[in-house]
PDB file of C-alpha atoms in Angstrom:
ATOM      1  CA  MET I   1      13.829  35.560 -83.863  1.00 44.00           C
ATOM      2  CA  ARG I   2      16.234  36.744 -86.009  1.00 40.00           C
ATOM      3  CA  GLY I   3      18.892  36.461 -83.397  1.00 41.00           C
ATOM      4  CA  LEU I   4      18.727  32.476 -83.507  1.00 39.00           C
ATOM      5  CA  THR I   5      19.116  31.971 -87.469  1.00 37.00           C
ATOM      6  CA  GLY I   6      21.608  35.118 -88.392  1.00 40.00           C
ATOM      7  CA  GLU I   7      25.103  34.266 -88.908  1.00 40.00           C
ATOM      8  CA  GLY I   8      27.316  35.820 -86.306  1.00 40.00           C
ATOM      9  CA  SER I   9      25.054  36.888 -83.948  1.00 40.00           C
ATOM     10  CA  ALA I  10      25.245  36.594 -80.609  1.00 42.00           C
ATOM     11  CA  ARG I  11      23.310  33.559 -78.737  1.00 46.00           C
ATOM     12  CA  THR I  12      21.360  34.790 -75.423  1.00 43.00           C
ATOM     13  CA  PRO I  13      20.409  32.545 -72.267  1.00 47.00           C
ATOM     14  CA  GLY I  14      16.886  31.557 -73.826  1.00 48.00           C
ATOM     15  CA  SER I  15      18.096  30.903 -77.040  1.00 44.00           C
ATOM     16  CA  ILE I  16      20.960  28.428 -75.699  1.00 42.00           C
ATOM     17  CA  GLN I  17      18.042  27.143 -73.499  1.00 49.00           C
ATOM     18  CA  ALA I  18      15.605  26.543 -76.344  1.00 45.00           C
ATOM     19  CA  VAL I  19      18.198  24.649 -78.388  1.00 40.00           C
ATOM     20  CA  SER I  20      19.143  22.238 -76.014  1.00 48.00           C
ATOM     21  CA  THR I  21      15.467  21.527 -75.014  1.00 48.00           C
ATOM     22  CA  ALA I  22      15.180  20.815 -78.622  1.00 46.00           C
ATOM     23  CA  LEU I  23      17.994  18.525 -78.706  1.00 44.00           C
ATOM     24  CA  ALA I  24      16.708  16.631 -75.332  1.00 48.00           C
ATOM     25  CA  VAL I  25      13.318  15.866 -77.321  1.00 44.00           C
ATOM     26  CA  LEU I  26      15.396  14.378 -80.168  1.00 45.00           C
ATOM     27  CA  ALA I  27      17.289  12.182 -78.449  1.00 48.00           C
ATOM     28  CA  ALA I  28      14.173  11.178 -76.428  1.00 49.00           C
ATOM     29  CA  LEU I  29      12.420  10.598 -79.692  1.00 45.00           C
ATOM     30  CA  ALA I  30      15.356   8.761 -81.226  1.00 46.00           C
ATOM     31  CA  LEU I  31      15.781   6.535 -78.328  1.00 42.00           C
ATOM     32  CA  PHE I  32      11.714   5.627 -78.089  1.00 45.00           C
ATOM     33  CA  VAL I  33      12.121   4.530 -81.942  1.00 41.00           C
ATOM     34  CA  SER I  34      15.409   2.707 -81.021  1.00 46.00           C
ATOM     35  CA  GLY I  35      13.522   0.812 -78.177  1.00 46.00           C
ATOM     36  CA  CYS I  36      10.637  -0.177 -80.525  1.00 45.00           C
ATOM     37  CA  GLY I  37      12.578  -1.559 -83.349  1.00 47.00           C
ATOM     38  CA  ALA I  38      14.741  -3.380 -80.616  1.00 47.00           C
ATOM     39  CA  GLY I  39      11.483  -5.383 -79.518  1.00 46.00           C
ATOM     40  CA  GLY I  40      11.236  -3.581 -75.959  1.00 43.00           C
ATOM     41  CA  THR I  41       7.830  -2.925 -74.042  1.00 38.00           C
ATOM     42  CA  GLY I  42       6.365  -0.147 -76.115  1.00 38.00           C
ATOM     43  CA  ALA I  43       2.855  -0.516 -77.726  1.00 34.00           C
ATOM     44  CA  ARG I  44       4.003  -2.417 -80.809  1.00 33.00           C
ATOM     45  CA  ASP I  45       4.895  -5.049 -78.481  1.00 32.00           C
ATOM     46  CA  GLU I  46       1.359  -5.837 -77.707  1.00 33.00           C
ATOM     47  CA  GLY I  47       0.138  -6.922 -81.278  1.00 34.00           C
ATOM     48  CA  PRO I  48       2.498  -9.855 -81.307  1.00 37.00           C
ATOM     49  CA  ALA I  49       1.571 -10.657 -77.958  1.00 37.00           C
ATOM     50  CA  HIS I  50      -2.437 -10.718 -78.567  1.00 35.00           C
ATOM     51  CA  SER I  51      -2.141 -12.869 -81.673  1.00 36.00           C
ATOM     52  CA  ASP I  52       0.316 -15.424 -80.150  1.00 39.00           C
ATOM     53  CA  SER I  53      -2.351 -16.092 -77.142  1.00 36.00           C
ATOM     54  CA  VAL I  54      -5.198 -15.979 -80.302  1.00 35.00           C
ATOM     55  CA  ALA I  55      -2.997 -18.427 -81.959  1.00 38.00           C
ATOM     56  CA  GLY I  56      -2.196 -20.572 -79.333  1.00 40.00           C
ATOM     57  CA  ALA I  57      -5.920 -20.854 -78.252  1.00 38.00           C
ATOM     58  CA  ALA I  58      -6.859 -22.057 -82.041  1.00 39.00           C
ATOM     59  CA  ALA I  59      -3.907 -24.657 -81.668  1.00 39.00           C
ATOM     60  CA  THR I  60      -5.696 -26.095 -78.696  1.00 37.00           C
ATOM     61  CA  PRO I  61      -7.406 -29.410 -79.525  1.00 36.00           C
ATOM     62  CA  SER I  62     -11.307 -29.257 -78.814  1.00 36.00           C
ATOM     63  CA  ALA I  63     -13.140 -32.059 -77.192  1.00 37.00           C
ATOM     64  CA  ALA I  64     -13.905 -35.123 -79.283  1.00 37.00           C
ATOM     65  CA  PRO I  65     -17.085 -34.871 -81.096  1.00 37.00           C
ATOM     66  CA  SER I  66     -19.735 -37.336 -80.530  1.00 36.00           C
ATOM     67  CA  ARG I  67     -19.481 -39.726 -83.258  1.00 48.00           C
ATOM     68  CA  THR I  68     -22.090 -40.223 -85.685  1.00 43.00           C
ATOM     69  CA  PRO I  69     -23.522 -43.646 -85.910  1.00 53.00           C
ATOM     70  CA  ASP I  70     -22.823 -45.607 -88.908  1.00 64.00           C
ATOM     71  CA  THR I  71     -25.793 -46.403 -90.804  1.00 83.00           C
ATOM     72  CA  VAL I  72     -26.657 -50.046 -91.583  1.00 91.00           C
ATOM     73  CA  ASP I  73     -29.019 -51.742 -94.319  1.00 94.00           C
ATOM     74  CA  ALA I  74     -31.339 -52.674 -92.119  1.00 95.00           C
ATOM     75  CA  VAL I  75     -33.622 -54.308 -94.510  1.00 96.00           C
ATOM     76  CA  ARG I  76     -30.410 -57.081 -95.859  1.00 96.00           C
ATOM     77  CA  LEU I  77     -29.509 -57.639 -92.088  1.00 96.00           C
ATOM     78  CA  VAL I  78     -33.167 -58.487 -91.277  1.00 97.00           C
ATOM     79  CA  LYS I  79     -33.495 -61.131 -94.599  1.00 96.00           C
ATOM     80  CA  ASP I  80     -29.710 -62.628 -93.869  1.00 96.00           C
ATOM     81  CA  ASP I  81     -30.609 -63.237 -89.874  1.00 97.00           C
ATOM     82  CA  PRO I  82     -31.387 -67.233 -89.491  1.00 97.00           C
ATOM     83  CA  MET I  83     -33.023 -65.991 -86.303  1.00 97.00           C
ATOM     84  CA  VAL I  84     -35.489 -63.967 -87.920  1.00 97.00           C
ATOM     85  CA  SER I  85     -39.184 -66.044 -88.509  1.00 97.00           C
ATOM     86  CA  PRO I  86     -39.853 -66.681 -92.141  1.00 96.00           C
ATOM     87  CA  GLY I  87     -43.130 -64.721 -91.572  1.00 94.00           C
ATOM     88  CA  VAL I  88     -41.616 -61.911 -90.599  1.00 96.00           C
ATOM     89  CA  LYS I  89     -39.462 -61.820 -93.601  1.00 95.00           C
ATOM     90  CA  ARG I  90     -42.833 -62.298 -95.753  1.00 90.00           C
ATOM     91  CA  GLU I  91     -43.986 -59.251 -94.682  1.00 86.00           C
ATOM     92  CA  LEU I  92     -40.451 -57.404 -95.169  1.00 94.00           C
ATOM     93  CA  LYS I  93     -41.734 -56.171 -98.518  1.00 92.00           C
ATOM     94  CA  PRO I  94     -41.273 -52.584-100.150  1.00 94.00           C
ATOM     95  CA  CYS I  95     -44.670 -50.950 -99.340  1.00 94.00           C
ATOM     96  CA  VAL I  96     -44.359 -48.075-102.172  1.00 91.00           C
ATOM     97  CA  ALA I  97     -41.553 -48.171-104.471  1.00 88.00           C
ATOM     98  CA  ASP I  98     -38.267 -49.289-102.696  1.00 89.00           C
ATOM     99  CA  GLU I  99     -39.455 -48.266 -99.447  1.00 93.00           C
ATOM    100  CA  TYR I 100     -39.642 -50.625 -96.808  1.00 96.00           C
ATOM    101  CA  PRO I 101     -41.926 -50.616 -93.612  1.00 95.00           C
ATOM    102  CA  VAL I 102     -38.776 -50.910 -91.183  1.00 96.00           C
ATOM    103  CA  ASP I 103     -37.922 -48.142 -88.297  1.00 96.00           C
ATOM    104  CA  VAL I 104     -34.017 -48.145 -87.065  1.00 96.00           C
ATOM    105  CA  SER I 105     -32.758 -46.362 -84.111  1.00 96.00           C
ATOM    106  CA  TYR I 106     -29.185 -46.129 -83.073  1.00 96.00           C
ATOM    107  CA  GLY I 107     -27.781 -46.111 -79.381  1.00 95.00           C
ATOM    108  CA  ASN I 108     -25.559 -47.653 -76.785  1.00 94.00           C
ATOM    109  CA  LEU I 109     -27.781 -50.597 -75.088  1.00 97.00           C
ATOM    110  CA  THR I 110     -24.638 -53.304 -74.746  1.00 96.00           C
ATOM    111  CA  GLY I 111     -21.751 -50.832 -73.701  1.00 94.00           C
ATOM    112  CA  GLY I 112     -19.887 -52.102 -77.276  1.00 91.00           C
ATOM    113  CA  SER I 113     -17.504 -49.961 -79.151  1.00 89.00           C
ATOM    114  CA  ALA I 114     -19.904 -49.189 -81.631  1.00 92.00           C
ATOM    115  CA  ASP I 115     -23.672 -47.953 -81.406  1.00 93.00           C
ATOM    116  CA  ASP I 116     -26.119 -50.911 -81.672  1.00 96.00           C
ATOM    117  CA  VAL I 117     -29.220 -51.189 -84.046  1.00 96.00           C
ATOM    118  CA  VAL I 118     -32.505 -51.462 -83.124  1.00 98.00           C
ATOM    119  CA  VAL I 119     -35.027 -52.701 -86.082  1.00 98.00           C
ATOM    120  CA  ASN I 120     -38.852 -53.099 -85.814  1.00 98.00           C
ATOM    121  CA  VAL I 121     -40.201 -54.654 -89.191  1.00 97.00           C
ATOM    122  CA  LEU I 122     -43.784 -53.289 -89.493  1.00 96.00           C
ATOM    123  CA  THR I 123     -47.124 -54.249 -91.544  1.00 93.00           C
ATOM    124  CA  CYS I 124     -47.383 -52.091 -94.654  1.00 92.00           C
ATOM    125  CA  GLY I 125     -51.284 -51.155 -94.736  1.00 85.00           C
ATOM    126  CA  ASP I 126     -51.768 -50.238 -90.566  1.00 86.00           C
ATOM    127  CA  ALA I 127     -48.001 -50.275 -89.413  1.00 89.00           C
ATOM    128  CA  VAL I 128     -48.416 -52.976 -86.838  1.00 91.00           C
ATOM    129  CA  GLY I 129     -45.207 -54.251 -85.392  1.00 94.00           C
ATOM    130  CA  VAL I 130     -44.503 -57.869 -86.493  1.00 95.00           C
ATOM    131  CA  GLY I 131     -40.780 -57.803 -85.189  1.00 97.00           C
ATOM    132  CA  SER I 132     -38.319 -56.296 -83.345  1.00 98.00           C
ATOM    133  CA  TYR I 133     -34.503 -56.990 -83.014  1.00 98.00           C
ATOM    134  CA  VAL I 134     -31.199 -55.303 -81.728  1.00 98.00           C
ATOM    135  CA  TYR I 135     -28.254 -56.217 -83.454  1.00 97.00           C
ATOM    136  CA  ARG I 136     -24.711 -55.523 -81.706  1.00 96.00           C
ATOM    137  CA  GLU I 137     -21.486 -54.890 -83.439  1.00 93.00           C
ATOM    138  CA  GLN I 138     -19.128 -57.726 -83.096  1.00 90.00           C
ATOM    139  CA  ASP I 139     -15.660 -58.074 -84.919  1.00 88.00           C
ATOM    140  CA  GLY I 140     -17.042 -55.950 -87.782  1.00 86.00           C
ATOM    141  CA  SER I 141     -20.591 -57.644 -87.922  1.00 91.00           C
ATOM    142  CA  TYR I 142     -23.868 -57.537 -86.621  1.00 95.00           C
ATOM    143  CA  GLN I 143     -25.217 -60.307 -84.423  1.00 96.00           C
ATOM    144  CA  ASN I 144     -28.464 -60.600 -83.130  1.00 98.00           C
ATOM    145  CA  VAL I 145     -28.963 -60.173 -79.817  1.00 98.00           C
ATOM    146  CA  PHE I 146     -32.525 -59.964 -78.946  1.00 98.00           C
ATOM    147  CA  ARG I 147     -35.792 -60.539 -80.679  1.00 97.00           C
ATOM    148  CA  ALA I 148     -39.724 -60.490 -80.171  1.00 97.00           C
ATOM    149  CA  GLU I 149     -41.615 -61.435 -82.581  1.00 96.00           C
ATOM    150  CA  GLU I 150     -45.390 -61.500 -81.000  1.00 92.00           C
ATOM    151  CA  PRO I 151     -47.552 -59.176 -83.322  1.00 91.00           C
ATOM    152  CA  PRO I 152     -48.169 -56.037 -81.954  1.00 93.00           C
ATOM    153  CA  VAL I 153     -44.539 -55.458 -80.522  1.00 96.00           C
ATOM    154  CA  TYR I 154     -42.419 -52.211 -80.968  1.00 97.00           C
ATOM    155  CA  ALA I 155     -38.718 -51.603 -79.331  1.00 98.00           C
ATOM    156  CA  GLU I 156     -37.016 -48.685 -78.291  1.00 97.00           C
ATOM    157  CA  ILE I 157     -33.812 -47.236 -76.970  1.00 97.00           C
ATOM    158  CA  ASP I 158     -34.812 -45.439 -73.667  1.00 96.00           C
ATOM    159  CA  ARG I 159     -31.856 -43.744 -71.462  1.00 93.00           C
ATOM    160  CA  GLY I 160     -29.451 -46.893 -72.278  1.00 94.00           C
ATOM    161  CA  ASP I 161     -32.518 -49.607 -71.742  1.00 97.00           C
ATOM    162  CA  LEU I 162     -34.272 -51.486 -73.962  1.00 98.00           C
ATOM    163  CA  VAL I 163     -38.142 -50.728 -73.675  1.00 98.00           C
ATOM    164  CA  VAL I 164     -40.480 -53.204 -75.473  1.00 98.00           C
ATOM    165  CA  THR I 165     -44.151 -52.094 -75.866  1.00 97.00           C
ATOM    166  CA  LYS I 166     -46.481 -54.938 -76.833  1.00 95.00           C
ATOM    167  CA  GLN I 167     -50.144 -54.038 -77.205  1.00 91.00           C
ATOM    168  CA  VAL I 168     -53.053 -56.507 -76.016  1.00 91.00           C
ATOM    169  CA  TYR I 169     -56.258 -56.743 -78.001  1.00 89.00           C
ATOM    170  CA  GLU I 170     -59.260 -58.204 -76.444  1.00 89.00           C
ATOM    171  CA  LYS I 171     -62.040 -60.061 -78.267  1.00 87.00           C
ATOM    172  CA  GLY I 172     -63.383 -57.944 -80.670  1.00 86.00           C
ATOM    173  CA  ASP I 173     -61.017 -55.082 -80.431  1.00 85.00           C
ATOM    174  CA  PRO I 174     -60.042 -53.612 -84.153  1.00 83.00           C
ATOM    175  CA  VAL I 175     -56.559 -53.402 -85.069  1.00 77.00           C
ATOM    176  CA  SER I 176     -56.367 -49.692 -84.829  1.00 76.00           C
ATOM    177  CA  SER I 177     -57.951 -50.062 -81.156  1.00 84.00           C
ATOM    178  CA  PRO I 178     -56.193 -52.170 -78.616  1.00 87.00           C
ATOM    179  CA  SER I 179     -57.121 -52.817 -75.138  1.00 91.00           C
ATOM    180  CA  GLY I 180     -54.169 -52.046 -73.697  1.00 93.00           C
ATOM    181  CA  GLU I 181     -50.463 -52.289 -73.594  1.00 94.00           C
ATOM    182  CA  ASN I 182     -47.293 -53.931 -71.689  1.00 95.00           C
ATOM    183  CA  VAL I 183     -44.401 -52.034 -71.485  1.00 97.00           C
ATOM    184  CA  ILE I 184     -41.004 -54.081 -70.341  1.00 97.00           C
ATOM    185  CA  THR I 185     -37.656 -52.761 -69.829  1.00 98.00           C
ATOM    186  CA  TYR I 186     -34.609 -54.893 -70.646  1.00 98.00           C
ATOM    187  CA  ARG I 187     -31.163 -53.977 -69.286  1.00 97.00           C
ATOM    188  CA  TRP I 188     -27.844 -55.749 -70.719  1.00 97.00           C
ATOM    189  CA  THR I 189     -26.291 -57.849 -67.998  1.00 95.00           C
ATOM    190  CA  SER I 190     -23.926 -60.313 -68.315  1.00 93.00           C
ATOM    191  CA  GLY I 191     -23.886 -60.631 -72.071  1.00 94.00           C
ATOM    192  CA  ARG I 192     -27.697 -60.724 -72.440  1.00 96.00           C
ATOM    193  CA  PHE I 193     -30.563 -58.671 -72.214  1.00 97.00           C
ATOM    194  CA  ASP I 194     -32.671 -59.541 -68.534  1.00 97.00           C
ATOM    195  CA  GLU I 195     -35.980 -57.951 -67.712  1.00 96.00           C
ATOM    196  CA  GLU I 196     -35.775 -55.194 -65.338  1.00 96.00           C
ATOM    197  CA  TYR I 197     -39.635 -54.540 -64.774  1.00 94.00           C
ATOM    198  CA  ARG I 198     -42.618 -54.292 -66.584  1.00 96.00           C
ATOM    199  CA  THR I 199     -45.730 -51.992 -66.652  1.00 96.00           C
ATOM    200  CA  HIS I 200     -49.272 -52.491 -67.949  1.00 95.00           C
ATOM    201  CA  ASN I 201     -51.769 -49.804 -69.022  1.00 94.00           C
ATOM    202  CA  ASP I 202     -55.373 -49.958 -70.021  1.00 93.00           C
ATOM    203  CA  TYR I 203     -56.870 -47.920 -72.688  1.00 90.00           C
ATOM    204  CA  GLY I 204     -59.701 -45.977 -72.062  1.00 83.00           C
ATOM    205  CA  LYS I 205     -62.896 -46.712 -74.110  1.00 73.00           C
ATOM    206  CA  VAL I 206     -64.490 -43.974 -75.602  1.00 66.00           C
ATOM    207  CA  VAL I 207     -67.835 -44.578 -77.919  1.00 55.00           C
ATOM    208  CA  GLY I 208     -67.524 -42.282 -80.961  1.00 50.00           C
ATOM    209  CA  ASP I 209     -70.271 -43.164 -82.896  1.00 47.00           C
ATOM    210  CA  THR I 210     -73.149 -43.158 -80.830  1.00 47.00           C
ATOM    211  CA  PRO I 211     -75.179 -39.848 -81.711  1.00 50.00           C
ATOM    212  CA  THR I 212     -75.828 -37.086 -79.172  1.00 49.00           C
ATOM    213  CA  PRO I 213     -79.447 -36.371 -78.831  1.00 52.00           C
ATOM    214  CA  GLU I 214     -80.664 -33.130 -79.876  1.00 53.00           C
ATOM    215  CA  PRO I 215     -82.009 -31.181 -76.864  1.00 53.00           C
ATOM    216  CA  ALA I 216     -85.874 -30.826 -76.496  1.00 57.00           C
ATOM    217  CA  SER I 217     -87.444 -28.014 -78.301  1.00 49.00           C
TER     218      SER I 217
END
């Protein structure tokens, strides 16, 4: 090893080969560093390429979310509606504090650009439906396109159809125990609700007040 570092010493073939190998390694290292700095295809290029793909994915617009229906003042809507009977309007009063007996549903019934509004007006004491209405948005305001005011009545949205349930009472039935119900399905056709079909359901009569006799001892 002294022959490699001493001044004036003779260089053997092995030492020349070692120096040549070292120079080749240095040259290769310099070339590698230069290639990376010049934006070649080394490992450093994979980072920015991956970041660009992520940024591109993030910039891709996602599907538009479903629109949240705008809430309406259902009480004011019913009170200002000339198609609502005075009797229903009299029932529309607060039950507790400022809580009104109304159920409100939003959905697409008429194929308009905005959601339709279904309003059910109930009684405070026993929650019997006294009026059901459908309002359709037209030119920035809501128009009454359906009403049912034969109590007890209740309207709902079912897969794009309007379903109205009317309970049936026989003589002597208490308000809490009707004898059955008529279920009527309406569909919006040519600018109006047409009846599609109806079903009738009879409720079973269960006697709950009859005492059960004790077994004989």
